[in-house]
Structures are given as structure tokens and as C-alpha cells.
Amino acid sequence: MRQFLAITGALADEGRVRTLLALHRRELCVCQITELLKLATSTVSKHISILRHAGLVEVRKDGRWIYCRLSDRQPSAMARQAMQWVQTSLQRDPRARDDQKRLKAILKEDPEDICRRQMGKSPCCSSARETPAAAR
Amino acid sequence: MRQFLAITGALADEGRVRTLLALHRRELCVCQITELLKLATSTVSKHISILRHAGLVEVRKDGRWIYCRLSDRQPSAMARQAMQWVQTSLQRDPRARDDQKRLKAILKEDPEDICRRQMGKSPCCSSARETPAAAR
DNA sequence: AATATAGTTCGTCGGTTGGCGAAATAACGA
DNA sequence: TCGTTATTTCGCCAACCGACGAACTATATT
């Protein structure tokens, strides 16, 4: 029951669900997920931590970057079924579709650029970019 | 996405999950669920409302009683899969097992008695019963 | 060593949630 | 009709949650 509620709790937030869908057959670093969700880095970090504790996501460290992927090692039957449910339920969801599209653009960019942009300014949700002049 | 989050939200509470499990192949009236969960009637009522809005539970009115059952009419694929996931994930859960056992006792009782008991006193969670003297 | 940078942790704030009891509602029985 | 009773609605409170920015940590790069 404990683990089950950890999973349903993790799935009860749109940002986390979108993250899971974005990770379908793909590894993403935190800054890319941050870019996709347009949330503060700290918020995304917490979301990922919740997904990890639920056993839905695993993490790999490579230098300064942390890459996330769906738990493909030996996920519990519970987690595996949950992911299947998420996937089949939301494959055609408009929001998810749009994310996949935007993700393609994000993947074309150099992660370094993404991070630099995030540091430089983060009024969040301003899809129009400001002058990338140094902050402070 | 909307409906999906309604379902995961509904599943992110132990009482509601236990309710769903209790309703497996069975109809229960609100007072029986209240007895099982040992919560205030008003609380259980709200839980059931949430399960209904998520499309997981349906309700049938019979006189003064309201009977709940799993949505077997035409549940969305989403809801159907969710219920299957819940069921297979928690079939062997100790808590769920215990509930099934206690449920048998509850089903042997007359619903009227259960309700009377609940009205008479509700210090909740006091499994030892008080003198059923009239309240107020 | 000093600087820069990718993420995490911490503290805070506002909004939501789960719980309760009291009051309202609905439906039967006398 | 009047009370009884099964459930819902309302109003409240404490706990939790998601969001943020600031401060910290860890890992390059210079």
C-alpha cells in the first residue's frame, strides 16, 4: 500500500506526468525537463525526487549533468503497470503531443545553452526570450 | 489529462483506495464503508464524491440508503485500466486483506444497526462500543 | 586555487486537502 | 404531518503540496 500510494501520489501532478511521458524511450537531463515544463529548477528537482522515490524514474550522473530515464532496471510490477497505464492513457493527449513536439526542438539545442539561458534569467513562462545580458 | 489527473488524484488517498478494493464484486452502502474505514460519515461522503467524479464509482439510491459500486456501466478505458491496476497491485496487500475479513463481519450485520450505532456516538476509531443510549 | 555551472536543499508562502461536527436535505414510518 | 434517519453540504482547522529564490554542494574549466 505504501508503494502504491507513493506511485499514485507521484502521478497526481501534471508536471510529473508530463515528465514521465517526455521520458518515454528517451533520456533527458534536468535542465531539458526544466525547459519543457517551464518551472524553476528547484521545483523540477523536487518533482524528479518524488518520481524516483516512487520507483518510476532512475538517474545517471555524467559530469555536471544528471540524466533521468524511466526505471527500466527491475521496476516493480506495480511501477511497470503504472507506466503502461500512463502511456496508453495519455499517448494521444493534446498536451503530451505538444510536449513531444517542443521536445524535439529542445533536443536540437545544446544542453549548455539551455542551462545558460536558465541561469541568466528565469521569469519563468516567458517564452519570448529576453536580452541574454548578464544578470546581476 | 484532466480525467487522468482526476483518477490519480482519487487514487492518492488510502481511504479511497481501500474503498475501491472493498467494492470489488460487491455493492456497499455508505454506512458500511464508513464502518469499514472508521471515519466520519461526512468524510466518507466526500471521498465517494471524489471517486464518482473520477468515474471510478457509481451510485444507486434505494430508499434512505445509497449504494456504491465500481463503475461497470461504460467506464472509460482509462478508468477500467486504473481499476485493474489497483486490483492486481493490492490484491495481496495486508491492509486490503484485513479489510476483506472485517467486511465479512460488517456484511453480516443489518445496515440499520450500523447506522444507528454511528449516529448514537462517533468518537470514531473506538472499536469498543458505548452504551447505545440516545444521544442529546 | 579560483571561477563557473548543474542540481539539491532549505525556508517561505499561498492554495489545496483531509478530517471533523453542525446544519441542511431527502426519504421513510407513524 | 411530524419525527426519524441516511447522506450531503457547509464551515472550520491543521497538515500537506507546489511553487519560488537563496544558499549550498559538487563537478568541470581556467
CSV table of C-alpha atoms (C1' of nucleotides) in Angstrom, one decimal:
chain,number,residue,atom,x,y,z
A,1,MET,CA,0.0,0.0,0.0
A,2,ARG,CA,2.9,2.3,0.9
A,3,GLN,CA,4.5,1.9,-2.5
A,4,PHE,CA,1.2,2.1,-4.3
A,5,LEU,CA,0.4,5.4,-2.7
A,6,ALA,CA,3.8,6.7,-3.5
A,7,ILE,CA,3.1,6.0,-7.1
A,8,THR,CA,-0.4,7.4,-7.2
A,9,GLY,CA,0.9,10.5,-5.3
A,10,ALA,CA,3.6,10.9,-7.9
A,11,LEU,CA,1.1,10.6,-10.7
A,12,ALA,CA,-1.2,13.1,-9.2
A,13,ASP,CA,0.6,16.1,-10.6
A,14,GLU,CA,0.6,17.3,-14.2
A,15,GLY,CA,4.2,18.3,-14.3
A,16,ARG,CA,5.3,14.9,-13.1
A,17,VAL,CA,3.1,13.1,-15.5
A,18,ARG,CA,4.4,15.2,-18.4
A,19,THR,CA,7.9,14.4,-17.3
A,20,LEU,CA,7.2,10.7,-17.4
A,21,LEU,CA,5.7,11.0,-20.9
A,22,ALA,CA,8.7,13.0,-22.1
A,23,LEU,CA,11.0,10.3,-20.8
A,24,HIS,CA,9.3,7.7,-23.0
A,25,ARG,CA,12.2,5.9,-24.8
A,26,ARG,CA,14.4,8.8,-24.1
A,27,GLU,CA,16.9,10.1,-21.5
A,28,LEU,CA,16.7,13.8,-20.5
A,29,CYS,CA,18.8,15.9,-18.3
A,30,VAL,CA,17.2,18.0,-15.6
A,31,CYS,CA,17.8,21.2,-17.5
A,32,GLN,CA,15.9,19.9,-20.5
A,33,ILE,CA,13.0,18.8,-18.4
A,34,THR,CA,13.0,22.3,-16.8
A,35,GLU,CA,12.9,23.8,-20.2
A,36,LEU,CA,10.0,21.7,-21.2
A,37,LEU,CA,7.9,22.3,-18.1
A,38,LYS,CA,9.0,26.0,-17.7
A,39,LEU,CA,9.3,25.7,-14.0
A,40,ALA,CA,12.0,26.7,-11.6
A,41,THR,CA,15.0,24.3,-11.4
A,42,SER,CA,14.4,23.7,-7.8
A,43,THR,CA,10.8,22.7,-8.4
A,44,VAL,CA,11.8,20.3,-11.2
A,45,SER,CA,14.4,18.8,-8.9
A,46,LYS,CA,11.8,18.1,-6.3
A,47,HIS,CA,9.5,16.6,-8.8
A,48,ILE,CA,12.2,14.2,-10.0
A,49,SER,CA,13.0,13.2,-6.5
A,50,ILE,CA,9.3,12.3,-6.0
A,51,LEU,CA,9.3,10.2,-9.2
A,52,ARG,CA,12.5,8.5,-8.0
A,53,HIS,CA,11.1,7.6,-4.6
A,54,ALA,CA,8.0,6.2,-6.3
A,55,GLY,CA,10.4,3.9,-8.3
A,56,LEU,CA,9.3,5.3,-11.6
A,57,VAL,CA,12.5,7.1,-12.6
A,58,GLU,CA,16.2,6.4,-12.4
A,59,VAL,CA,19.0,8.8,-12.6
A,60,ARG,CA,22.5,8.7,-14.0
A,61,LYS,CA,25.2,11.2,-13.3
A,62,ASP,CA,27.6,12.3,-16.1
A,63,GLY,CA,29.9,15.1,-15.1
A,64,ARG,CA,27.9,18.2,-14.2
A,65,TRP,CA,24.8,16.7,-15.8
A,66,ILE,CA,22.2,14.4,-14.3
A,67,TYR,CA,20.2,12.3,-16.8
A,68,CYS,CA,16.8,10.9,-16.0
A,69,ARG,CA,15.2,7.9,-17.5
A,70,LEU,CA,12.2,5.7,-16.8
A,71,SER,CA,13.1,2.8,-14.4
A,72,ASP,CA,14.0,0.1,-16.8
A,73,ARG,CA,16.3,-1.9,-14.5
A,74,GLN,CA,14.0,-4.0,-12.4
A,75,PRO,CA,10.9,-1.9,-11.8
A,76,SER,CA,8.3,-3.4,-9.5
A,77,ALA,CA,5.3,-4.9,-11.3
A,78,MET,CA,3.4,-2.1,-9.8
A,79,ALA,CA,5.5,0.6,-11.3
A,80,ARG,CA,5.7,-1.2,-14.7
A,81,GLN,CA,1.9,-1.5,-14.9
A,82,ALA,CA,1.6,2.1,-13.8
A,83,MET,CA,3.8,3.3,-16.6
A,84,GLN,CA,2.0,1.3,-19.1
A,85,TRP,CA,-1.3,2.8,-17.9
A,86,VAL,CA,0.1,6.3,-18.1
A,87,GLN,CA,1.4,5.7,-21.6
A,88,THR,CA,-1.7,4.2,-23.1
A,89,SER,CA,-4.0,6.7,-21.4
A,90,LEU,CA,-2.1,9.8,-22.5
A,91,GLN,CA,-0.4,8.9,-25.7
A,92,ARG,CA,-2.9,10.9,-27.6
A,93,ASP,CA,-3.4,13.7,-25.1
A,94,PRO,CA,-3.0,17.1,-26.7
A,95,ARG,CA,-0.7,18.4,-24.0
A,96,ALA,CA,1.5,15.4,-24.3
A,97,ARG,CA,1.6,15.7,-28.1
A,98,ASP,CA,2.6,19.3,-27.9
A,99,ASP,CA,5.3,18.4,-25.4
A,100,GLN,CA,6.7,15.8,-27.8
A,101,LYS,CA,6.9,18.5,-30.4
A,102,ARG,CA,8.6,21.0,-28.3
A,103,LEU,CA,10.9,18.4,-27.0
A,104,LYS,CA,12.2,17.9,-30.5
A,105,ALA,CA,13.3,21.5,-30.6
A,106,ILE,CA,14.8,21.3,-27.1
A,107,LEU,CA,16.8,18.2,-28.1
A,108,LYS,CA,18.3,20.0,-31.0
A,109,GLU,CA,19.7,22.6,-28.7
A,110,ASP,CA,23.0,22.2,-26.8
A,111,PRO,CA,22.1,21.5,-23.2
A,112,GLU,CA,24.8,24.0,-22.2
A,113,ASP,CA,22.9,26.8,-24.0
A,114,ILE,CA,19.7,25.8,-22.3
A,115,CYS,CA,21.3,25.9,-18.9
A,116,ARG,CA,23.0,29.2,-19.5
A,117,ARG,CA,19.7,30.7,-20.5
A,118,GLN,CA,18.0,29.3,-17.4
A,119,MET,CA,20.7,30.8,-15.1
A,120,GLY,CA,20.8,34.1,-16.9
A,121,LYS,CA,17.1,34.9,-16.3
A,122,SER,CA,14.1,33.0,-15.1
A,123,PRO,CA,10.9,35.0,-15.1
A,124,CYS,CA,9.6,31.6,-16.0
A,125,CYS,CA,6.9,31.1,-18.6
A,126,SER,CA,8.2,34.0,-20.7
A,127,SER,CA,8.5,32.0,-23.9
A,128,ALA,CA,9.7,35.1,-25.6
A,129,ARG,CA,13.4,35.4,-24.7
A,130,GLU,CA,14.9,38.5,-23.1
A,131,THR,CA,18.2,40.0,-24.0
A,132,PRO,CA,20.6,37.4,-22.7
A,133,ALA,CA,22.6,40.1,-20.9
A,134,ALA,CA,24.3,39.0,-17.7
A,135,ALA,CA,22.1,39.1,-14.7
A,136,ARG,CA,23.0,41.0,-11.6
B,1,MET,CA,-5.1,14.8,-19.0
B,2,ARG,CA,-7.9,16.3,-17.0
B,3,GLN,CA,-9.6,13.0,-16.4
B,4,PHE,CA,-6.3,11.2,-15.8
B,5,LEU,CA,-5.4,13.6,-13.0
B,6,ALA,CA,-8.9,13.2,-11.5
B,7,ILE,CA,-8.2,9.5,-11.4
B,8,THR,CA,-4.7,9.7,-10.0
B,9,GLY,CA,-5.9,12.2,-7.5
B,10,ALA,CA,-8.7,9.9,-6.4
B,11,LEU,CA,-6.2,7.1,-6.0
B,12,ALA,CA,-3.8,9.1,-4.0
B,13,ASP,CA,-5.6,8.6,-0.7
B,14,GLU,CA,-5.5,5.4,1.3
B,15,GLY,CA,-9.2,5.6,2.4
B,16,ARG,CA,-10.4,5.9,-1.2
B,17,VAL,CA,-8.2,3.1,-2.4
B,18,ARG,CA,-9.5,0.9,0.4
B,19,THR,CA,-13.0,1.8,-0.6
B,20,LEU,CA,-12.4,0.7,-4.2
B,21,LEU,CA,-10.9,-2.6,-3.1
B,22,ALA,CA,-13.9,-3.1,-0.8
B,23,LEU,CA,-16.2,-2.6,-3.7
B,24,HIS,CA,-14.6,-5.4,-5.7
B,25,ARG,CA,-17.5,-7.5,-6.9
B,26,ARG,CA,-19.8,-6.0,-4.3
B,27,GLU,CA,-22.1,-3.2,-3.6
B,28,LEU,CA,-21.9,-1.4,-0.3
B,29,CYS,CA,-23.9,1.4,1.2
B,30,VAL,CA,-22.2,4.5,2.6
B,31,CYS,CA,-22.7,3.5,6.2
B,32,GLN,CA,-20.9,0.2,5.6
B,33,ILE,CA,-18.0,1.9,4.0
B,34,THR,CA,-18.0,4.3,6.9
B,35,GLU,CA,-17.9,1.4,9.3
B,36,LEU,CA,-15.0,-0.1,7.4
B,37,LEU,CA,-12.9,3.0,7.3
B,38,LYS,CA,-13.8,4.2,10.7
B,39,LEU,CA,-14.1,7.8,9.5
B,40,ALA,CA,-16.8,10.4,10.0
B,41,THR,CA,-19.8,10.0,7.6
B,42,SER,CA,-19.2,13.4,6.1
B,43,THR,CA,-15.6,12.5,5.3
B,44,VAL,CA,-16.7,9.3,3.6
B,45,SER,CA,-19.3,11.1,1.7
B,46,LYS,CA,-16.7,13.5,0.3
B,47,HIS,CA,-14.4,10.6,-0.6
B,48,ILE,CA,-17.2,8.9,-2.5
B,49,SER,CA,-18.0,12.1,-4.3
B,50,ILE,CA,-14.3,12.3,-5.4
B,51,LEU,CA,-14.4,8.7,-6.6
B,52,ARG,CA,-17.6,9.4,-8.5
B,53,HIS,CA,-16.2,12.5,-10.2
B,54,ALA,CA,-13.2,10.4,-11.3
B,55,GLY,CA,-15.6,8.0,-12.9
B,56,LEU,CA,-14.5,5.1,-10.8
B,57,VAL,CA,-17.6,4.6,-8.7
B,58,GLU,CA,-21.3,4.7,-9.4
B,59,VAL,CA,-24.1,5.2,-7.0
B,60,ARG,CA,-27.6,3.8,-6.7
B,61,LYS,CA,-30.3,5.2,-4.4
B,62,ASP,CA,-32.6,2.8,-2.7
B,63,GLY,CA,-34.9,4.5,-0.2
B,64,ARG,CA,-32.8,6.1,2.5
B,65,TRP,CA,-29.7,4.2,1.5
B,66,ILE,CA,-27.2,5.0,-1.1
B,67,TYR,CA,-25.4,2.0,-2.6
B,68,CYS,CA,-22.0,2.4,-4.2
B,69,ARG,CA,-20.4,0.1,-6.8
B,70,LEU,CA,-17.5,0.2,-9.2
B,71,SER,CA,-18.4,1.8,-12.5
B,72,ASP,CA,-19.4,-1.2,-14.5
B,73,ARG,CA,-21.7,0.6,-16.9
B,74,GLN,CA,-19.4,2.1,-19.5
B,75,PRO,CA,-16.3,3.1,-17.7
B,76,SER,CA,-13.7,4.9,-19.8
B,77,ALA,CA,-10.7,2.8,-20.9
B,78,MET,CA,-8.7,4.9,-18.5
B,79,ALA,CA,-10.8,4.1,-15.5
B,80,ARG,CA,-11.1,0.5,-16.4
B,81,GLN,CA,-7.4,0.1,-16.7
B,82,ALA,CA,-6.9,2.0,-13.5
B,83,MET,CA,-9.2,-0.3,-11.6
B,84,GLN,CA,-7.4,-3.3,-13.0
B,85,TRP,CA,-4.1,-1.9,-11.9
B,86,VAL,CA,-5.4,-1.2,-8.4
B,87,GLN,CA,-6.8,-4.6,-8.1
B,88,THR,CA,-3.7,-6.6,-9.3
B,89,SER,CA,-1.4,-4.3,-7.3
B,90,LEU,CA,-3.2,-4.6,-4.0
B,91,GLN,CA,-5.0,-7.9,-4.1
B,92,ARG,CA,-2.4,-9.3,-1.6
B,93,ASP,CA,-1.9,-6.2,0.4
B,94,PRO,CA,-2.2,-6.9,4.1
B,95,ARG,CA,-4.4,-3.9,4.8
B,96,ALA,CA,-6.7,-4.9,1.9
B,97,ARG,CA,-6.9,-8.5,3.2
B,98,ASP,CA,-7.8,-7.3,6.6
B,99,ASP,CA,-10.5,-5.1,5.2
B,100,GLN,CA,-12.0,-8.0,3.3
B,101,LYS,CA,-12.1,-10.0,6.5
B,102,ARG,CA,-13.7,-7.2,8.5
B,103,LEU,CA,-16.1,-6.6,5.7
B,104,LYS,CA,-17.5,-10.1,6.0
B,105,ALA,CA,-18.5,-9.2,9.6
B,106,ILE,CA,-19.9,-5.9,8.5
B,107,LEU,CA,-22.0,-7.6,5.8
B,108,LYS,CA,-23.5,-9.9,8.4
B,109,GLU,CA,-24.9,-7.0,10.3
B,110,ASP,CA,-28.0,-5.2,9.5
B,111,PRO,CA,-27.2,-1.9,7.9
B,112,GLU,CA,-29.8,-0.3,10.1
B,113,ASP,CA,-27.9,-1.3,13.2
B,114,ILE,CA,-24.6,0.0,11.8
B,115,CYS,CA,-26.2,3.4,11.1
B,116,ARG,CA,-27.9,3.6,14.5
B,117,ARG,CA,-24.6,2.9,16.1
B,118,GLN,CA,-22.9,5.5,14.0
B,119,MET,CA,-25.5,8.1,14.9
B,120,GLY,CA,-25.6,7.3,18.6
B,121,LYS,CA,-22.0,8.1,19.1
B,122,SER,CA,-19.0,8.7,16.9
B,123,PRO,CA,-15.8,9.2,18.8
B,124,CYS,CA,-14.5,7.4,15.7
B,125,CYS,CA,-12.0,4.6,15.9
B,126,SER,CA,-13.3,3.5,19.3
B,127,SER,CA,-13.9,-0.1,18.3
B,128,ALA,CA,-15.3,-0.8,21.8
B,129,ARG,CA,-18.9,0.3,21.7
B,130,GLU,CA,-20.5,2.5,24.3
B,131,THR,CA,-23.9,2.2,25.7
B,132,PRO,CA,-26.3,2.9,22.8
B,133,ALA,CA,-28.3,5.3,24.9
B,134,ALA,CA,-30.0,8.1,23.0
B,135,ALA,CA,-27.7,11.0,22.2
B,136,ARG,CA,-28.7,14.5,23.0
C,1,DA,C1',43.2,27.9,-6.4
C,2,DA,C1',39.6,30.5,-8.4
C,3,DT,C1',35.6,30.7,-11.2
C,4,DA,C1',31.7,28.9,-13.4
C,5,DT,C1',27.9,25.9,-13.7
C,6,DA,C1',24.3,21.9,-12.9
C,7,DG,C1',21.5,20.4,-9.3
C,8,DT,C1',19.9,19.9,-4.5
C,9,DT,C1',18.4,21.5,-0.1
C,10,DC,C1',16.2,24.9,2.7
C,11,DG,C1',12.8,28.3,4.2
C,12,DT,C1',8.7,30.6,2.9
C,13,DC,C1',4.2,31.5,1.1
C,14,DG,C1',-0.3,30.7,-0.7
C,15,DG,C1',-3.5,27.2,-2.1
C,16,DT,C1',-5.4,22.7,-1.6
C,17,DT,C1',-6.7,18.6,1.1
C,18,DG,C1',-8.5,15.5,4.7
C,19,DG,C1',-10.6,15.5,8.8
C,20,DC,C1',-14.4,16.8,11.9
C,21,DG,C1',-19.1,18.4,13.7
C,22,DA,C1',-23.2,21.1,12.8
C,23,DA,C1',-26.8,22.2,9.9
C,24,DA,C1',-29.4,21.1,5.8
C,25,DT,C1',-31.7,17.7,2.8
C,26,DA,C1',-34.2,13.7,1.4
C,27,DA,C1',-36.9,9.8,2.3
C,28,DC,C1',-39.4,6.6,5.1
C,29,DG,C1',-42.7,5.4,9.1
C,30,DA,C1',-46.0,6.6,12.4
D,1,DT,C1',-47.8,15.9,9.2
D,2,DC,C1',-44.1,15.1,12.3
D,3,DG,C1',-40.4,12.8,13.7
D,4,DT,C1',-36.6,9.6,12.5
D,5,DT,C1',-32.7,8.6,9.9
D,6,DA,C1',-29.2,8.2,5.9
D,7,DT,C1',-26.5,11.2,3.5
D,8,DT,C1',-24.8,15.7,1.7
D,9,DT,C1',-23.3,20.3,2.3
D,10,DC,C1',-21.0,23.8,4.9
D,11,DG,C1',-17.6,26.0,7.7
D,12,DC,C1',-13.6,25.3,10.1
D,13,DC,C1',-8.8,23.8,11.3
D,14,DA,C1',-4.4,21.6,10.8
D,15,DA,C1',-1.4,19.3,7.7
D,16,DC,C1',0.4,18.9,3.2
D,17,DC,C1',1.8,20.4,-1.5
D,18,DG,C1',3.7,23.0,-5.3
D,19,DA,C1',5.9,27.0,-6.5
D,20,DC,C1',9.7,30.2,-5.8
D,21,DG,C1',14.5,32.2,-4.7
D,22,DA,C1',18.6,31.9,-1.8
D,23,DA,C1',22.1,29.3,-0.2
D,24,DC,C1',24.7,25.2,-0.6
D,25,DT,C1',27.2,21.2,-3.0
D,26,DA,C1',29.7,19.0,-6.4
D,27,DT,C1',32.0,19.0,-10.7
D,28,DA,C1',34.3,20.9,-14.6
D,29,DT,C1',37.3,24.6,-16.7
D,30,DT,C1',40.7,28.1,-16.4
